[in-house]
mmCIF file of C-alpha atoms in Angstrom:
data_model
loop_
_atom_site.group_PDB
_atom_site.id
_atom_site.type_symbol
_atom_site.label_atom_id
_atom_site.label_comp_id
_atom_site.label_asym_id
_atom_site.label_seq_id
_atom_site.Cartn_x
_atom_site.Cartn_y
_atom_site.Cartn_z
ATOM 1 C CA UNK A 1 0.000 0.000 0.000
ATOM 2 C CA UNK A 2 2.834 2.514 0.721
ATOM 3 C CA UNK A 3 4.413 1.895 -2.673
ATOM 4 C CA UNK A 4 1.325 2.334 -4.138
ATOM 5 C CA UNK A 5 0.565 5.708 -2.267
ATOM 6 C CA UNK A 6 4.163 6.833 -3.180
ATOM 7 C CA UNK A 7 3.566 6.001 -6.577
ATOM 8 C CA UNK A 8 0.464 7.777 -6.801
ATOM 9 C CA UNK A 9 1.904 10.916 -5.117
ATOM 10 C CA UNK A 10 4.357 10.818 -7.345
ATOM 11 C CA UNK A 11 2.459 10.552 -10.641
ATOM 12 C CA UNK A 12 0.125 13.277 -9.784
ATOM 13 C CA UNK A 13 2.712 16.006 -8.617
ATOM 14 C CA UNK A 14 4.308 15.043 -11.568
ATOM 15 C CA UNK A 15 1.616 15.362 -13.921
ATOM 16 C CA UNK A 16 0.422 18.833 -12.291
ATOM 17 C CA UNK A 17 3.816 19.966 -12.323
ATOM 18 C CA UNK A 18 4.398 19.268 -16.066
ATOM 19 C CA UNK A 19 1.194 21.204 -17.081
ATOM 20 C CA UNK A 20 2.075 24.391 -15.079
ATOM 21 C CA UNK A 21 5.451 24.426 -16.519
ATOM 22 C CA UNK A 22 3.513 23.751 -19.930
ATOM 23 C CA UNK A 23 1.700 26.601 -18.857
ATOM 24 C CA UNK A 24 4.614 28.777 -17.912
ATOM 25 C CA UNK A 25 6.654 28.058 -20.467
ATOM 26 C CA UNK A 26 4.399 27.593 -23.648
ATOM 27 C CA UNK A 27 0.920 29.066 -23.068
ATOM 28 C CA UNK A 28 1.017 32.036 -21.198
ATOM 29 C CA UNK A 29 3.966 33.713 -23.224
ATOM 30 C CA UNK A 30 1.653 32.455 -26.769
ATOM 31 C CA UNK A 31 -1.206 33.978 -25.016
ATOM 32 C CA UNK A 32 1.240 37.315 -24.054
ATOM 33 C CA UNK A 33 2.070 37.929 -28.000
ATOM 34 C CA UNK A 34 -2.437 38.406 -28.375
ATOM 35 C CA UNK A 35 -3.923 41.891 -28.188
ATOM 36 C CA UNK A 36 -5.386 43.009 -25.361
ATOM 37 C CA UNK A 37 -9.138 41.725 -25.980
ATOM 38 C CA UNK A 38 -8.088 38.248 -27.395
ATOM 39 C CA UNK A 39 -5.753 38.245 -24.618
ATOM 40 C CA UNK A 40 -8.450 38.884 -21.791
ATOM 41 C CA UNK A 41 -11.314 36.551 -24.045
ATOM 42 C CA UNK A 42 -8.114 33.379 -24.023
ATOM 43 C CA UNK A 43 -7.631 33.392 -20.420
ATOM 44 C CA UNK A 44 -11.672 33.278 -19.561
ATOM 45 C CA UNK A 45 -11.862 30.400 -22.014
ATOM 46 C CA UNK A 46 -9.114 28.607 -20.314
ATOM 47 C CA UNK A 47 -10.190 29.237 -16.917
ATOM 48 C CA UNK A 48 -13.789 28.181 -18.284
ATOM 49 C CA UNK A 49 -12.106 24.818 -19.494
ATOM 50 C CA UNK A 50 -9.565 23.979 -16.888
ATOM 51 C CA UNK A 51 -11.536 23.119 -13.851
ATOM 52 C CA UNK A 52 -13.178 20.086 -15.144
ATOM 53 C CA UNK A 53 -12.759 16.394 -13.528
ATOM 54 C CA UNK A 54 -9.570 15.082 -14.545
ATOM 55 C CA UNK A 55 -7.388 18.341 -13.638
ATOM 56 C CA UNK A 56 -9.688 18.315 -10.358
ATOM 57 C CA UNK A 57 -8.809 14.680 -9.878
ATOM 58 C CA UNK A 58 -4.849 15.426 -9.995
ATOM 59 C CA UNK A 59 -5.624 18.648 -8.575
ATOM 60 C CA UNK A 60 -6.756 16.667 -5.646
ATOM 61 C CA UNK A 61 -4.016 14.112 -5.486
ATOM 62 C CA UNK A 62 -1.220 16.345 -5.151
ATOM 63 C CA UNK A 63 -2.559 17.252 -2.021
ATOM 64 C CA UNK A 64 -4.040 13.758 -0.969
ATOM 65 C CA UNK A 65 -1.457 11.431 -2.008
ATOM 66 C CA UNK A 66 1.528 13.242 -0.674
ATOM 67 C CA UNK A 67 0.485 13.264 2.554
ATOM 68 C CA UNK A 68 -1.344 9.368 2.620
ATOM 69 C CA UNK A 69 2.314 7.849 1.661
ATOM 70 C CA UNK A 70 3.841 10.093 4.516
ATOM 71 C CA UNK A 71 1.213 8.533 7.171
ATOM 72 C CA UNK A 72 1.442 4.832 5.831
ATOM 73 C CA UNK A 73 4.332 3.444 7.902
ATOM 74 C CA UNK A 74 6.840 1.869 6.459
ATOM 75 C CA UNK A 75 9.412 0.135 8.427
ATOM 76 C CA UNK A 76 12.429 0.502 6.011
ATOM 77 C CA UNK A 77 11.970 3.575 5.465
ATOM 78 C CA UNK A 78 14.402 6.189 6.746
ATOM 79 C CA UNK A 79 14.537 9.138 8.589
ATOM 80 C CA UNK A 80 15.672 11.086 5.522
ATOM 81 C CA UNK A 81 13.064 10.085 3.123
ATOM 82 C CA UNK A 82 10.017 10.671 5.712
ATOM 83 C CA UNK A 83 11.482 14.363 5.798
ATOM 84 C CA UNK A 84 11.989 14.915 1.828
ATOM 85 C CA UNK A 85 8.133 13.193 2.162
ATOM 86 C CA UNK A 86 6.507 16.018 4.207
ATOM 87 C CA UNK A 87 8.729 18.403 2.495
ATOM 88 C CA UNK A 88 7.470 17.250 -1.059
ATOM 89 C CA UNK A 89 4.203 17.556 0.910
ATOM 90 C CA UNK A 90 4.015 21.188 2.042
ATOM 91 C CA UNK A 91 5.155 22.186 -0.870
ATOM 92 C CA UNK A 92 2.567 20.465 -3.140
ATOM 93 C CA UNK A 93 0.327 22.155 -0.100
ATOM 94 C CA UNK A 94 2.143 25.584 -0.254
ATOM 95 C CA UNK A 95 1.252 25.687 -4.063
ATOM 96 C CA UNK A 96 -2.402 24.958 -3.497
ATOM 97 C CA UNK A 97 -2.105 28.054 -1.079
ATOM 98 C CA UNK A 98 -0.598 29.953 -3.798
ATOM 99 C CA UNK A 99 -3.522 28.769 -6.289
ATOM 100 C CA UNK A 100 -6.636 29.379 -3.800
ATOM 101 C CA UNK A 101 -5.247 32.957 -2.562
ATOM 102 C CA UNK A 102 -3.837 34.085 -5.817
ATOM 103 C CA UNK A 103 -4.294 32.527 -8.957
ATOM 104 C CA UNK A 104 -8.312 32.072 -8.389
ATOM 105 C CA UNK A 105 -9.465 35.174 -6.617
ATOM 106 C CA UNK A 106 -8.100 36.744 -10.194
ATOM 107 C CA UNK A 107 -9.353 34.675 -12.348
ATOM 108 C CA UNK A 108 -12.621 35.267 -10.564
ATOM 109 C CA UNK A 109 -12.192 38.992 -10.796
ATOM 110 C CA UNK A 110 -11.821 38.490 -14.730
ATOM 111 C CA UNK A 111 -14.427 36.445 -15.401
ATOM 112 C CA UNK A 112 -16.460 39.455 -13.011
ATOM 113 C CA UNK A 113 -15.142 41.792 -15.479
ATOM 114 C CA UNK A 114 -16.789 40.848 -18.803
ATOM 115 C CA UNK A 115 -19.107 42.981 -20.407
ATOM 116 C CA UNK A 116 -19.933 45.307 -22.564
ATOM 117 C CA UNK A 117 -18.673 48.588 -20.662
ATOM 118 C CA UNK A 118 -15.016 46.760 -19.981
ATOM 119 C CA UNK A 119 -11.766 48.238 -21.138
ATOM 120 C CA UNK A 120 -9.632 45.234 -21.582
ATOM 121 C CA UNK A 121 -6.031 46.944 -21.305
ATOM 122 C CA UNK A 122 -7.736 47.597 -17.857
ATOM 123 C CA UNK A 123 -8.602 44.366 -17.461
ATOM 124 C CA UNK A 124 -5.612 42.715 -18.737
ATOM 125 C CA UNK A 125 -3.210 45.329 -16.685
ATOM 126 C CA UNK A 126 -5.083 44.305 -13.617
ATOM 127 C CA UNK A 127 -4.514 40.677 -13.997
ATOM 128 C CA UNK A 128 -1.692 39.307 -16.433
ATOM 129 C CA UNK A 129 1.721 40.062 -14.132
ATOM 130 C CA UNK A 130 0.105 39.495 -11.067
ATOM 131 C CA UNK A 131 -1.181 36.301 -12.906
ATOM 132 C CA UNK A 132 1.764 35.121 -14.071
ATOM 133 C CA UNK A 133 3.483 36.365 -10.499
ATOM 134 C CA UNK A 134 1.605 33.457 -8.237
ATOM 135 C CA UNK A 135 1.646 31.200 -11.265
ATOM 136 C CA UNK A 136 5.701 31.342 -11.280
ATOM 137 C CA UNK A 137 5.977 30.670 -7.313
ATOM 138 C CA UNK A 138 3.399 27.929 -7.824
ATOM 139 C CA UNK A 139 4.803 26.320 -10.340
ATOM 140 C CA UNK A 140 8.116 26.443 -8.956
ATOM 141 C CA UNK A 141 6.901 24.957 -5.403
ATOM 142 C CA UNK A 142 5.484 21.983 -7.450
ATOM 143 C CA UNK A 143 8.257 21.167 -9.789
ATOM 144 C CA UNK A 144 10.398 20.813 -5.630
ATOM 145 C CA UNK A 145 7.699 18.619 -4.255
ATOM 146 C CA UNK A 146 7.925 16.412 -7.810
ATOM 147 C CA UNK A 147 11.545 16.401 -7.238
ATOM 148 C CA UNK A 148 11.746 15.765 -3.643
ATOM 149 C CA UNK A 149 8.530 12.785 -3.504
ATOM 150 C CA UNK A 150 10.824 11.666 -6.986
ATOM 151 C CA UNK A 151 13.519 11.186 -4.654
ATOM 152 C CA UNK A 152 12.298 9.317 -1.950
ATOM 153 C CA UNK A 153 10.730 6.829 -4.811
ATOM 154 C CA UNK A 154 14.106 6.397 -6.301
ATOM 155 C CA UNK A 155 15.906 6.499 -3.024
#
C-alpha cells in the first residue's frame, strides 16, 4: 500500500507539475504575443475549461497522495526520506495556497469583469503580471515537491 501511495503521489505532482510548466513556459507567453481583448477573451476560455474532472482529480491528489504515503508506515523507510516526504508535501500544499489565494481570486475577478462597458487593457493590466506572479511561485513549489517525492521513490 505505501508503494502504491508513493507512486500515486508521485504521478500526480508530476503530472500537475508538467502542465504548469507547460503553462509557464508555452501558453502564457503564446497567449502574451495576443492583443489586449483576445488576450483577456483566451484566459476566460481557459479558466472556463480547466476546472473540469480530470485536472480536479490530480488537482486533488497532489494534495491527498503526498500526505497518505507520509502517514502509511513503512518500516524501512528512513529518517531522511520521511522528511523529503513532508517536504514534497508542504510544498505540493504551499502551491495549493498559492492557487486558492492568488491565482483564483483573479481569475474570478476576470471572469467578473466581462461585459460590454469593460476596457480590456484595464482588465488585462489588472490581472496578467500578477497572474503570471503566483503562477511562477506555484509552479516552482510543485516542480520541488515532484523532485523531492521523486527522490524518496528512487531512493
Amino acid at each position: 500500500m505505501a508503494s502504491l501511495l508513493l507512486a500515486l503521489a508521485v504521478g500526480s505532482t508530476g503530472l500537475y507539475a508538467g502542465f504548469l510548466l507547460v503553462f509557464l513556459t508555452g501558453v502564457m507567453p503564446a497567449l502574451g504575443r495576443l492583443p489586449d481583448a483576445a488576450f483577456v477573451a483566451a484566459m476566460r476560455r481557459v479558466n472556463e475549461a480547466v476546472p473540469r474532472a480530470v485536472f480536479m482529480t490530480v488537482f486533488a491528489g497532489v494534495a491527498v497522495f503526498p500526505i497518505a504515503a507520509y502517514l502509511v508506515p513503512v518500516d524501512d523507510r528512513t529518517g531522511a526520506q520521511r522528511w523529503l516526504m513532508l517536504a514534497g508535501f508542504v510544498c505540493a500544499l504551499l502551491n495549493h495556497l498559492v492557487t486558492a489565494v492568488g491565482n483564483v481570486p483573479l481569475n474570478n475577478a476576470l471572469a467578473a469583469a466581462e461585459g460590454p462597458a469593460e476596457d480590456p487593457a484595464a482588465t488585462r493590466a489588472a490581472f496578467e503580471s500578477r497572474w503570471n506572479a503566483y503562477h511562477r511561485a506555484r509552479t516552482a513549489l510543485i516542480l520541488v515537491a515532484f523532485g523531492l517525492l521523486t527522490a524518496v521513490a528512487v531512493g
